Coordinates of C-alpha atoms (C1' of nucleotides) in Angstrom, one line a residue:
Chain A
M9 CA 32.3 7.0 -13.5
S10 CA 28.8 6.0 -12.7
M11 CA 27.1 7.5 -9.7
S12 CA 25.7 4.1 -9.3
L13 CA 22.1 4.4 -9.9
S14 CA 22.8 0.8 -10.9
H15 CA 22.6 -1.3 -7.9
G16 CA 24.3 -4.3 -9.0
D17 CA 27.3 -2.3 -7.7
H18 CA 29.1 -4.4 -5.1
R19 CA 30.1 -1.4 -3.0
F20 CA 26.5 -1.3 -1.7
A21 CA 26.2 -5.0 -0.9
A22 CA 26.0 -4.2 2.8
V23 CA 23.3 -1.7 2.4
Q24 CA 21.2 -4.0 0.3
A25 CA 21.5 -6.8 2.6
G26 CA 19.8 -5.1 5.5
I27 CA 16.5 -4.1 4.1
G28 CA 15.7 -0.5 5.0
Q29 CA 19.1 0.0 6.5
A30 CA 20.2 3.6 6.0
P31 CA 23.2 4.4 3.8
W32 CA 26.2 4.1 6.0
V33 CA 27.7 7.1 4.4
L34 CA 25.3 9.2 6.4
D35 CA 27.5 8.6 9.4
A36 CA 30.0 11.0 7.8
L37 CA 27.4 13.7 8.0
S38 CA 27.6 13.9 11.7
D39 CA 31.1 15.2 11.4
Q40 CA 30.2 18.0 9.0
G41 CA 27.6 20.0 10.9
V42 CA 24.7 18.4 9.0
S43 CA 23.6 16.5 11.9
G44 CA 22.6 18.4 15.1
G45 CA 23.3 15.8 17.7
S46 CA 20.6 13.4 18.8
L47 CA 17.0 13.8 20.0
H48 CA 15.0 11.8 22.4
F49 CA 11.3 11.1 22.2
E50 CA 9.0 9.4 24.7
A51 CA 6.5 6.8 23.5
D52 CA 3.6 8.2 21.5
Q53 CA 5.3 11.6 21.3
E54 CA 5.0 13.3 18.0
I55 CA 8.2 13.9 16.1
Y56 CA 6.7 15.9 13.3
A57 CA 3.2 16.3 11.9
E58 CA 1.7 16.0 8.5
G59 CA 2.2 19.4 6.7
D60 CA 5.2 20.4 8.8
E61 CA 8.0 21.9 6.9
A62 CA 10.4 19.2 5.9
T63 CA 13.7 20.9 6.6
T64 CA 14.9 17.9 8.5
F65 CA 15.0 14.1 8.1
Y66 CA 16.0 11.6 10.7
K67 CA 17.8 8.3 11.4
V68 CA 16.7 6.1 14.2
V69 CA 19.4 5.3 16.7
S70 CA 17.2 3.3 19.1
G71 CA 13.6 2.5 19.6
V72 CA 10.9 2.4 16.9
V73 CA 9.1 5.1 15.1
R74 CA 5.9 5.0 13.0
S75 CA 4.9 7.2 10.1
C76 CA 1.2 7.6 9.6
K77 CA -1.6 9.5 8.1
F78 CA -4.9 10.4 9.8
L79 CA -8.3 10.2 8.1
S80 CA -11.1 12.7 8.7
D81 CA -13.0 10.1 10.7
G82 CA -10.1 9.7 13.1
R83 CA -8.8 6.4 11.8
R84 CA -5.2 6.0 11.1
Q85 CA -3.1 4.3 8.5
I86 CA 0.4 3.5 9.5
D87 CA 2.7 3.6 6.5
A88 CA 5.8 2.2 8.0
F89 CA 7.7 1.3 11.2
Y90 CA 11.3 2.4 11.4
G91 CA 13.8 0.6 13.6
E92 CA 17.4 1.1 14.4
G93 CA 19.5 2.5 11.6
E94 CA 16.6 3.4 9.4
I95 CA 15.9 6.8 7.8
F96 CA 12.6 8.5 7.9
G97 CA 11.1 11.9 7.0
F98 CA 13.2 12.3 3.8
E99 CA 10.8 14.2 1.4
A100 CA 10.7 15.2 -2.2
G101 CA 8.5 18.3 -1.5
S102 CA 8.8 21.0 1.1
E103 CA 6.3 19.5 3.6
H104 CA 6.1 16.2 5.5
R105 CA 3.4 14.2 3.8
L106 CA 3.0 12.0 6.8
S107 CA 3.4 12.5 10.5
A108 CA 5.9 10.6 12.6
E109 CA 5.5 9.4 16.2
A110 CA 7.6 7.5 18.6
V111 CA 6.2 4.0 19.1
S112 CA 8.5 3.3 22.0
D113 CA 11.0 5.7 23.7
C114 CA 13.5 6.4 21.1
T115 CA 16.5 8.3 20.0
V116 CA 16.9 9.8 16.6
I117 CA 19.5 11.9 14.8
P118 CA 18.2 14.8 12.8
Y119 CA 19.9 15.8 9.5
R120 CA 19.4 19.1 7.8
R121 CA 18.3 18.5 4.3
R122 CA 20.1 21.6 2.9
G123 CA 23.3 20.3 4.3
F124 CA 22.7 16.9 3.0
D125 CA 22.0 18.2 -0.5
T126 CA 25.3 20.1 -0.4
L127 CA 27.2 17.0 0.6
A128 CA 25.4 14.9 -1.9
G129 CA 26.5 17.3 -4.6
R130 CA 30.1 16.9 -3.5
D131 CA 30.1 13.1 -3.0
E132 CA 28.5 10.8 -5.5
R133 CA 28.4 8.0 -3.1
V134 CA 26.1 9.9 -0.8
A135 CA 23.7 10.7 -3.6
G136 CA 24.0 7.1 -5.0
Q137 CA 23.3 5.5 -1.6
M138 CA 20.3 7.7 -0.9
F139 CA 19.0 6.8 -4.3
S140 CA 19.5 3.1 -3.5
Y141 CA 17.7 3.6 -0.2
V142 CA 14.7 5.3 -1.8
M143 CA 14.4 2.5 -4.4
R144 CA 14.3 0.1 -1.6
C145 CA 11.6 2.1 0.1
L146 CA 9.7 2.0 -3.1
E147 CA 9.9 -1.8 -3.4
R148 CA 8.7 -2.1 0.2
S149 CA 5.8 0.2 -0.5
Q150 CA 4.8 -1.8 -3.6
D151 CA 4.9 -5.0 -1.7
R152 CA 2.7 -3.4 0.9
S153 CA 0.2 -2.5 -1.8
L154 CA -0.1 -6.1 -2.8
L155 CA -0.5 -7.2 0.8
L156 CA -3.2 -4.6 1.5
G157 CA -5.0 -5.1 -1.7
R158 CA -5.2 -8.8 -2.1
R159 CA -4.5 -10.6 1.1
S160 CA -6.6 -12.0 4.0
A161 CA -6.3 -11.1 7.6
S162 CA -4.2 -14.3 8.3
Q163 CA -1.9 -13.6 5.3
K164 CA -1.4 -10.0 6.5
L165 CA -0.5 -11.1 10.0
A166 CA 1.8 -13.8 8.8
A167 CA 3.6 -11.4 6.6
F168 CA 3.8 -8.9 9.4
L169 CA 5.3 -11.4 11.8
L170 CA 7.9 -12.5 9.3
E171 CA 8.8 -8.9 8.5
M172 CA 9.4 -8.1 12.1
S173 CA 11.3 -11.3 12.6
G174 CA 13.5 -10.3 9.6
R175 CA 14.5 -7.1 11.4
R176 CA 14.6 -7.6 15.0
A177 CA 15.2 -11.3 15.2
C178 CA 16.6 -12.9 18.3
G179 CA 16.2 -16.6 17.3
N180 CA 12.4 -17.1 16.6
V181 CA 11.3 -14.7 19.3
I182 CA 10.3 -11.2 18.5
D183 CA 9.5 -8.4 20.9
L184 CA 6.9 -6.2 19.3
A185 CA 7.3 -2.5 20.2
M186 CA 3.8 -1.7 18.9
T187 CA 0.3 -2.2 20.2
R188 CA -2.3 -4.3 18.6
Q189 CA -3.9 -1.0 17.4
D190 CA -0.6 -0.1 15.7
I191 CA -0.5 -3.4 14.0
A192 CA -4.1 -3.1 12.9
D193 CA -3.5 0.4 11.5
Y194 CA -0.5 -0.9 9.6
L195 CA -2.3 -3.8 8.1
G196 CA -5.6 -2.2 7.4
L197 CA -7.5 -4.3 9.9
T198 CA -9.2 -3.8 13.3
I199 CA -7.6 -4.4 16.6
E200 CA -10.1 -7.3 17.3
T201 CA -9.2 -9.1 14.0
V202 CA -5.5 -8.8 14.8
S203 CA -6.1 -10.3 18.2
R204 CA -8.3 -13.1 17.0
T205 CA -6.0 -14.0 14.2
L206 CA -3.0 -14.2 16.5
S207 CA -5.0 -16.4 18.9
Q208 CA -5.9 -18.6 16.0
F209 CA -2.2 -18.8 14.9
E210 CA -1.5 -19.9 18.5
R211 CA -4.2 -22.6 18.4
E212 CA -2.7 -23.8 15.1
G213 CA 0.8 -24.0 16.6
L214 CA 2.2 -21.4 14.3
I215 CA 3.2 -19.1 17.0
S216 CA 3.3 -18.9 20.8
L217 CA 2.4 -15.8 22.7
T218 CA 4.7 -15.7 25.7
S219 CA 3.1 -12.4 26.5
A220 CA 1.0 -10.0 24.5
R221 CA 4.0 -8.3 23.0
R222 CA 6.4 -11.2 22.8
V223 CA 5.8 -13.7 20.1
C224 CA 7.7 -16.9 19.3
L225 CA 7.5 -18.0 15.7
C226 CA 7.3 -21.8 16.2
N227 CA 6.6 -22.6 12.6
M228 CA 8.1 -20.1 10.3
K229 CA 7.6 -22.4 7.4
G230 CA 3.9 -22.6 8.0
L231 CA 3.7 -18.8 8.3
R232 CA 5.5 -18.4 5.0
E233 CA 3.3 -20.9 3.2
L234 CA 0.3 -18.8 4.1
N235 CA 1.5 -16.2 1.5
A236 CA 2.7 -18.9 -0.9
Chain B
M23 CA 26.8 22.4 -7.1
S24 CA 24.1 20.2 -5.7
M25 CA 22.8 17.3 -7.8
S26 CA 19.4 18.4 -6.7
L27 CA 18.3 15.7 -4.5
S28 CA 16.4 18.7 -3.2
H29 CA 13.3 19.2 -5.2
G30 CA 12.5 22.7 -4.4
D31 CA 14.8 23.3 -7.3
H32 CA 13.0 25.4 -9.9
R33 CA 14.6 23.7 -12.9
F34 CA 12.4 20.8 -12.3
A35 CA 9.1 22.6 -11.9
A36 CA 7.7 21.2 -15.1
V37 CA 8.5 17.6 -14.1
Q38 CA 6.9 18.1 -10.8
A39 CA 3.8 19.6 -12.3
G40 CA 2.9 16.5 -14.3
I41 CA 2.6 13.7 -11.8
G42 CA 4.4 10.7 -13.1
Q43 CA 5.8 12.4 -16.0
A44 CA 9.2 11.1 -17.0
P45 CA 12.3 13.3 -16.7
W46 CA 12.5 15.2 -19.9
V47 CA 16.2 14.8 -19.9
L48 CA 15.6 11.2 -21.0
D49 CA 14.9 12.6 -24.4
A50 CA 18.6 13.2 -24.8
L51 CA 19.2 9.5 -24.4
S52 CA 17.7 8.8 -27.7
D53 CA 20.6 10.5 -29.4
Q54 CA 23.3 8.6 -27.5
G55 CA 22.6 5.1 -28.5
V56 CA 21.0 4.4 -25.1
S57 CA 17.6 4.0 -26.6
G58 CA 17.0 1.4 -29.2
G59 CA 14.3 3.0 -31.3
S60 CA 10.6 2.2 -30.4
L61 CA 8.7 -1.0 -29.8
H62 CA 5.0 -1.7 -30.4
F63 CA 2.9 -4.0 -28.4
E64 CA -0.7 -5.2 -29.0
A65 CA -3.3 -5.1 -26.3
D66 CA -2.7 -7.7 -23.5
Q67 CA 0.8 -8.6 -24.9
E68 CA 3.5 -9.0 -22.3
I69 CA 6.3 -6.5 -22.3
Y70 CA 8.4 -8.3 -19.7
A71 CA 7.6 -10.9 -17.0
E72 CA 8.3 -11.0 -13.3
G73 CA 11.8 -12.3 -12.8
D74 CA 13.1 -11.3 -16.3
E75 CA 16.5 -9.7 -16.3
A76 CA 16.1 -6.0 -15.9
T77 CA 18.6 -4.7 -18.5
T78 CA 16.1 -2.3 -20.0
F79 CA 13.5 0.1 -18.8
Y80 CA 10.9 1.9 -20.9
K81 CA 9.0 5.1 -21.6
V82 CA 5.5 5.1 -22.9
V83 CA 5.1 6.9 -26.1
S84 CA 1.4 6.1 -26.7
G85 CA -1.2 3.8 -25.2
V86 CA -1.3 2.5 -21.6
V87 CA 0.8 -0.2 -19.8
R88 CA 0.0 -2.0 -16.6
S89 CA 2.6 -3.4 -14.2
C90 CA 1.3 -6.3 -12.0
K91 CA 2.1 -9.3 -9.9
F92 CA 0.3 -12.7 -10.0
L93 CA -0.7 -14.6 -7.0
S94 CA -0.5 -18.4 -6.8
D95 CA -4.2 -18.6 -7.0
G96 CA -4.2 -16.8 -10.3
R97 CA -5.4 -13.5 -9.0
R98 CA -3.6 -10.4 -10.0
Q99 CA -2.7 -7.1 -8.3
I100 CA -2.0 -4.3 -10.6
D101 CA 0.6 -1.9 -9.2
A102 CA 0.3 0.9 -11.6
F103 CA -1.0 2.1 -15.0
Y104 CA 1.5 4.0 -17.1
G105 CA 0.4 6.5 -19.8
E106 CA 2.1 8.7 -22.3
G107 CA 5.4 10.0 -21.1
E108 CA 5.7 7.8 -18.1
I109 CA 8.6 5.5 -17.2
F110 CA 8.2 1.9 -16.1
G111 CA 10.5 -1.1 -15.5
F112 CA 13.3 0.9 -13.8
E113 CA 14.6 -1.5 -11.1
A114 CA 17.0 -1.3 -8.2
G115 CA 17.9 -5.0 -8.5
S116 CA 18.9 -7.2 -11.4
E117 CA 15.4 -8.6 -12.1
H118 CA 12.0 -7.2 -12.9
R119 CA 10.0 -7.5 -9.7
L120 CA 6.7 -7.1 -11.5
S121 CA 5.6 -8.0 -15.0
A122 CA 4.4 -5.4 -17.5
E123 CA 1.7 -5.8 -20.1
A124 CA 0.1 -3.6 -22.7
V125 CA -3.4 -2.5 -21.6
S126 CA -4.2 -1.1 -25.1
D127 CA -2.1 -1.2 -28.2
C128 CA 0.9 0.9 -27.3
T129 CA 4.4 2.1 -28.3
V130 CA 7.3 2.3 -25.9
I131 CA 10.9 3.4 -26.1
P132 CA 13.4 1.0 -24.4
Y133 CA 16.4 2.4 -22.6
R134 CA 19.4 0.3 -21.8
R135 CA 20.1 0.6 -18.1
R136 CA 23.9 0.4 -18.5
G137 CA 23.9 3.2 -20.9
F138 CA 21.7 5.2 -18.7
D139 CA 23.9 4.7 -15.7
T140 CA 26.9 5.9 -17.7
L141 CA 25.0 9.0 -18.8
A142 CA 23.8 9.7 -15.3
G143 CA 27.4 9.5 -14.1
R144 CA 28.3 12.3 -16.6
D145 CA 25.3 14.5 -16.2
E146 CA 24.0 15.3 -12.7
R147 CA 20.7 16.4 -14.1
V148 CA 19.9 13.0 -15.4
A149 CA 20.6 11.4 -12.0
G150 CA 18.7 14.2 -10.2
Q151 CA 15.7 13.9 -12.3
M152 CA 15.5 10.2 -12.1
F153 CA 15.8 10.6 -8.3
S154 CA 13.0 13.1 -8.4
Y155 CA 10.9 10.7 -10.5
V156 CA 11.5 7.8 -8.1
M157 CA 10.5 9.9 -5.1
R158 CA 7.3 10.8 -6.9
C159 CA 6.6 7.1 -7.5
L160 CA 7.2 6.5 -3.8
E161 CA 4.7 9.1 -2.9
R162 CA 2.1 7.6 -5.3
S163 CA 2.8 4.1 -3.8
Q164 CA 2.3 5.4 -0.3
D165 CA -1.0 7.1 -1.2
R166 CA -2.1 3.8 -2.7
S167 CA -1.4 2.0 0.5
L168 CA -3.7 4.3 2.3
L169 CA -6.3 3.8 -0.3
L170 CA -6.1 0.0 -0.3
G171 CA -5.9 -0.3 3.5
R172 CA -8.6 2.0 4.7
R173 CA -11.0 2.9 2.0
S174 CA -14.4 1.5 1.0
A175 CA -15.2 0.4 -2.5
S176 CA -16.9 3.8 -3.3
Q177 CA -13.9 5.7 -2.0
K178 CA -11.5 3.6 -4.1
L179 CA -13.5 4.1 -7.2
A180 CA -13.9 7.8 -6.7
A181 CA -10.2 8.1 -6.2
F182 CA -9.5 6.0 -9.3
L183 CA -11.8 8.2 -11.5
L184 CA -10.2 11.4 -10.2
E185 CA -6.7 10.0 -10.8
M186 CA -7.6 9.0 -14.3
S187 CA -9.2 12.4 -15.0
G188 CA -6.1 14.1 -13.7
R189 CA -4.0 12.4 -16.3
R190 CA -6.0 11.9 -19.4
A191 CA -8.6 14.7 -18.9
C192 CA -10.6 16.0 -21.9
G193 CA -13.0 18.2 -20.0
N194 CA -14.9 16.0 -17.6
V195 CA -14.9 13.0 -19.9
I196 CA -12.4 10.2 -19.5
D197 CA -11.9 7.2 -21.8
L198 CA -10.7 4.3 -19.8
A199 CA -8.2 2.1 -21.6
M200 CA -8.6 -0.7 -19.1
T201 CA -11.3 -3.3 -18.4
R202 CA -13.4 -3.6 -15.3
Q203 CA -11.1 -6.5 -14.3
D204 CA -8.1 -4.2 -14.6
I205 CA -9.8 -1.6 -12.4
A206 CA -10.7 -4.3 -9.9
D207 CA -7.2 -5.7 -9.8
Y208 CA -5.8 -2.2 -9.3
L209 CA -8.1 -1.3 -6.4
G210 CA -8.2 -4.7 -4.7
L211 CA -11.9 -5.3 -5.5
T212 CA -13.9 -7.7 -7.6
I213 CA -15.1 -7.0 -11.1
E214 CA -18.7 -7.1 -9.8
T215 CA -18.1 -4.6 -7.0
V216 CA -16.5 -2.2 -9.5
S217 CA -19.5 -2.5 -11.9
R218 CA -22.0 -2.1 -9.1
T219 CA -20.3 0.9 -7.6
L220 CA -20.1 2.7 -10.9
S221 CA -23.7 2.0 -11.5
Q222 CA -24.5 3.4 -8.1
F223 CA -22.4 6.5 -8.9
E224 CA -24.5 7.0 -12.0
R225 CA -27.8 6.6 -10.1
E226 CA -26.5 9.3 -7.6
G227 CA -25.6 11.6 -10.5
L228 CA -21.9 11.6 -9.7
I229 CA -21.0 10.2 -13.1
S230 CA -22.6 9.3 -16.4
L231 CA -21.5 6.3 -18.3
T232 CA -21.8 7.2 -22.0
S233 CA -20.4 3.8 -22.8
A234 CA -18.8 1.1 -20.6
R235 CA -15.3 2.7 -21.1
R236 CA -16.3 6.3 -21.4
V237 CA -17.1 8.1 -18.1
C238 CA -18.3 11.7 -17.6
L239 CA -17.5 13.1 -14.2
C240 CA -20.6 15.2 -13.7
N241 CA -19.9 16.0 -10.1
M242 CA -16.2 16.1 -9.4
K243 CA -16.9 17.9 -6.1
G244 CA -19.1 15.1 -5.0
L245 CA -16.5 12.5 -6.0
R246 CA -13.8 14.4 -4.1
E247 CA -15.9 14.7 -1.0
L248 CA -16.1 10.9 -0.8
N249 CA -12.4 10.8 0.2
A250 CA -12.7 14.0 2.3
Chain C
dC6 C1' -26.6 -14.4 -37.2
dG7 C1' -23.8 -16.8 -34.1
dT8 C1' -19.9 -16.5 -31.1
dC9 C1' -16.9 -14.3 -28.0
dT10 C1' -15.6 -11.1 -24.7
dC11 C1' -16.9 -7.7 -21.6
dC12 C1' -20.2 -5.9 -18.6
dT13 C1' -24.3 -5.7 -15.5
dT14 C1' -27.5 -7.3 -12.2
dG15 C1' -29.5 -10.5 -8.7
dA16 C1' -29.3 -13.7 -4.7
dA17 C1' -26.7 -16.2 -1.3
dT18 C1' -22.5 -16.3 1.4
dT19 C1' -18.7 -14.9 4.2
dA20 C1' -14.7 -12.4 6.1
dG21 C1' -14.0 -8.9 8.7
dA22 C1' -16.2 -5.0 11.2
dT23 C1' -18.8 -3.4 15.0
dC24 C1' -20.7 -3.6 19.4
dA25 C1' -20.2 -5.3 24.0
dA26 C1' -18.4 -7.6 27.9
dT27 C1' -14.5 -9.5 30.3
dA28 C1' -9.6 -10.2 31.2
dT29 C1' -4.8 -9.1 31.9
dG30 C1' -1.5 -6.4 33.1
dT31 C1' 0.9 -2.2 35.1
dG32 C1' 1.7 1.6 37.9
dT33 C1' 0.0 4.5 42.0
dG34 C1' -0.9 5.5 46.4
dG35 C1' -2.6 3.9 50.9
Chain D
dC15 C1' 1.3 -5.9 50.3
dC16 C1' -3.3 -4.9 48.6
dA17 C1' -6.8 -1.9 46.3
dC18 C1' -7.8 0.9 42.7
dA19 C1' -7.6 3.1 38.3
dC20 C1' -6.3 2.9 33.6
dA21 C1' -4.6 1.2 29.4
dT22 C1' -4.2 -2.8 26.6
dA23 C1' -5.8 -7.3 25.0
dT24 C1' -9.0 -11.1 24.4
dT25 C1' -13.3 -13.2 23.4
dG26 C1' -18.3 -13.5 22.1
dA27 C1' -22.4 -12.1 19.4
dT28 C1' -24.2 -9.7 15.8
dC29 C1' -24.0 -7.1 11.5
dT30 C1' -22.6 -5.5 7.0
dA31 C1' -19.8 -4.5 3.0
dA32 C1' -17.9 -7.0 -0.3
dT33 C1' -17.2 -11.6 -2.4
dT34 C1' -18.9 -15.5 -4.6
dC35 C1' -22.0 -17.9 -7.5
dA36 C1' -25.3 -17.5 -11.2
dA37 C1' -27.7 -15.6 -15.0
dG38 C1' -28.4 -12.3 -18.7
dG39 C1' -27.4 -8.3 -21.6
dA40 C1' -24.6 -5.4 -24.9
dG41 C1' -21.4 -4.7 -28.1
dA42 C1' -17.7 -6.3 -31.6
dC43 C1' -16.5 -9.1 -35.3
dG44 C1' -16.2 -12.8 -38.7

DNA sequence: CGTCTCCTTGAATTAGATCAATATGTGTGG
DNA sequence: CCACACATATTGATCTAATTCAAGGAGACG
């Protein structure tokens, strides 16, 4: 029987539907001593640093986490935001290649990698789902390369808003956990450009800024058309 | 026994050393009817298009392949270049998300995905190595995001030259298979900026352009320092 | 030798960055 | 409740790196 590196497999439909959702099978790990309870972090607290030994990976229970890299000049590139149910910090090598920080107060479950490996060896579904998850991360990362390489500030912001809406949607309204600086570092822009572009979107009637962190996507179609 | 989602595993040392190298275990597939011989493509010929059914993936035997996405305005983003021994076109979903084209004349071996899945189900090493390979792709993709998001034209070019040198190195001299346009589309720049930046590198003594496609990296250290 | 593609270089333009000032909260302590 | 400090966000005025537009040059090939 295939271990389902093929992902047309219907058993994983649920996983595939929620982009970035963690393999549900990880839940089982909690019962096998692989997980060590849950951890709480306050906003801006570091979860692990670049170069730290990667003996553990995590799943977000609540709140939002960012993974990022720092440049020698102090600037920052945010690689990804992780929300409820998503996995982060799973590494191929022995060290964390990026650091992870709490964007908002958040709770995460740590999983010991060694324990996970053992379980993955026993249960094909665990391995298969993790594989599926990593493939999904790869797809996201490739999409980001396109975004960062060839898109204008407006296109980046539009894509960002739609991405956030796809994850944390409550109607058209999204509550951003992150600051303008976070958004800028995610999109390869400056905080001023992010702010200006959002203001412009509001003038054009694409969005409405209830407050700085609360955005209403009034015209999703218009936003989508920006990235045709 | 673990299926080696852990990559500290020494059996895979060789795979890990050569960045982007395909799992050697794929060689075995040729003997099992999974591979269908080898295919030849001429420069600029399409291997598959975005949206094509992803029943097959490939390994490069010789030559260079690019995978890319086209924007509605005709511009192009190249996601990756694949050289000898590298795998491309392995998808999570049922369609190819990017198109693939021959950069130079090249030979590739096609593998039927269904056959591969079956084999992966029987042999943990196949699955584990493919997992390792995908993790490596993910790392590369993440590094690219940093490059595209936060680096200047000179930094992008320096990183590109060092990447190429790391793969196809013959001393300090690299023979680029791709055009300036390919490089530009890979780095999110224009052809003119690529050309100007290379000329500037030559004036600064960092490189020497024997011919348009042949570059000698006279000062690797200097190039590396650009991305400190 | 002419034609074609690829590459280089120059001049003008512009999107986004940088620098600088002001505004909008938000929590603290009086 | 107000006054203050402090972090975050917006807006304006320049500046600049990279793009765009335009013109040649260099090599390959019939």
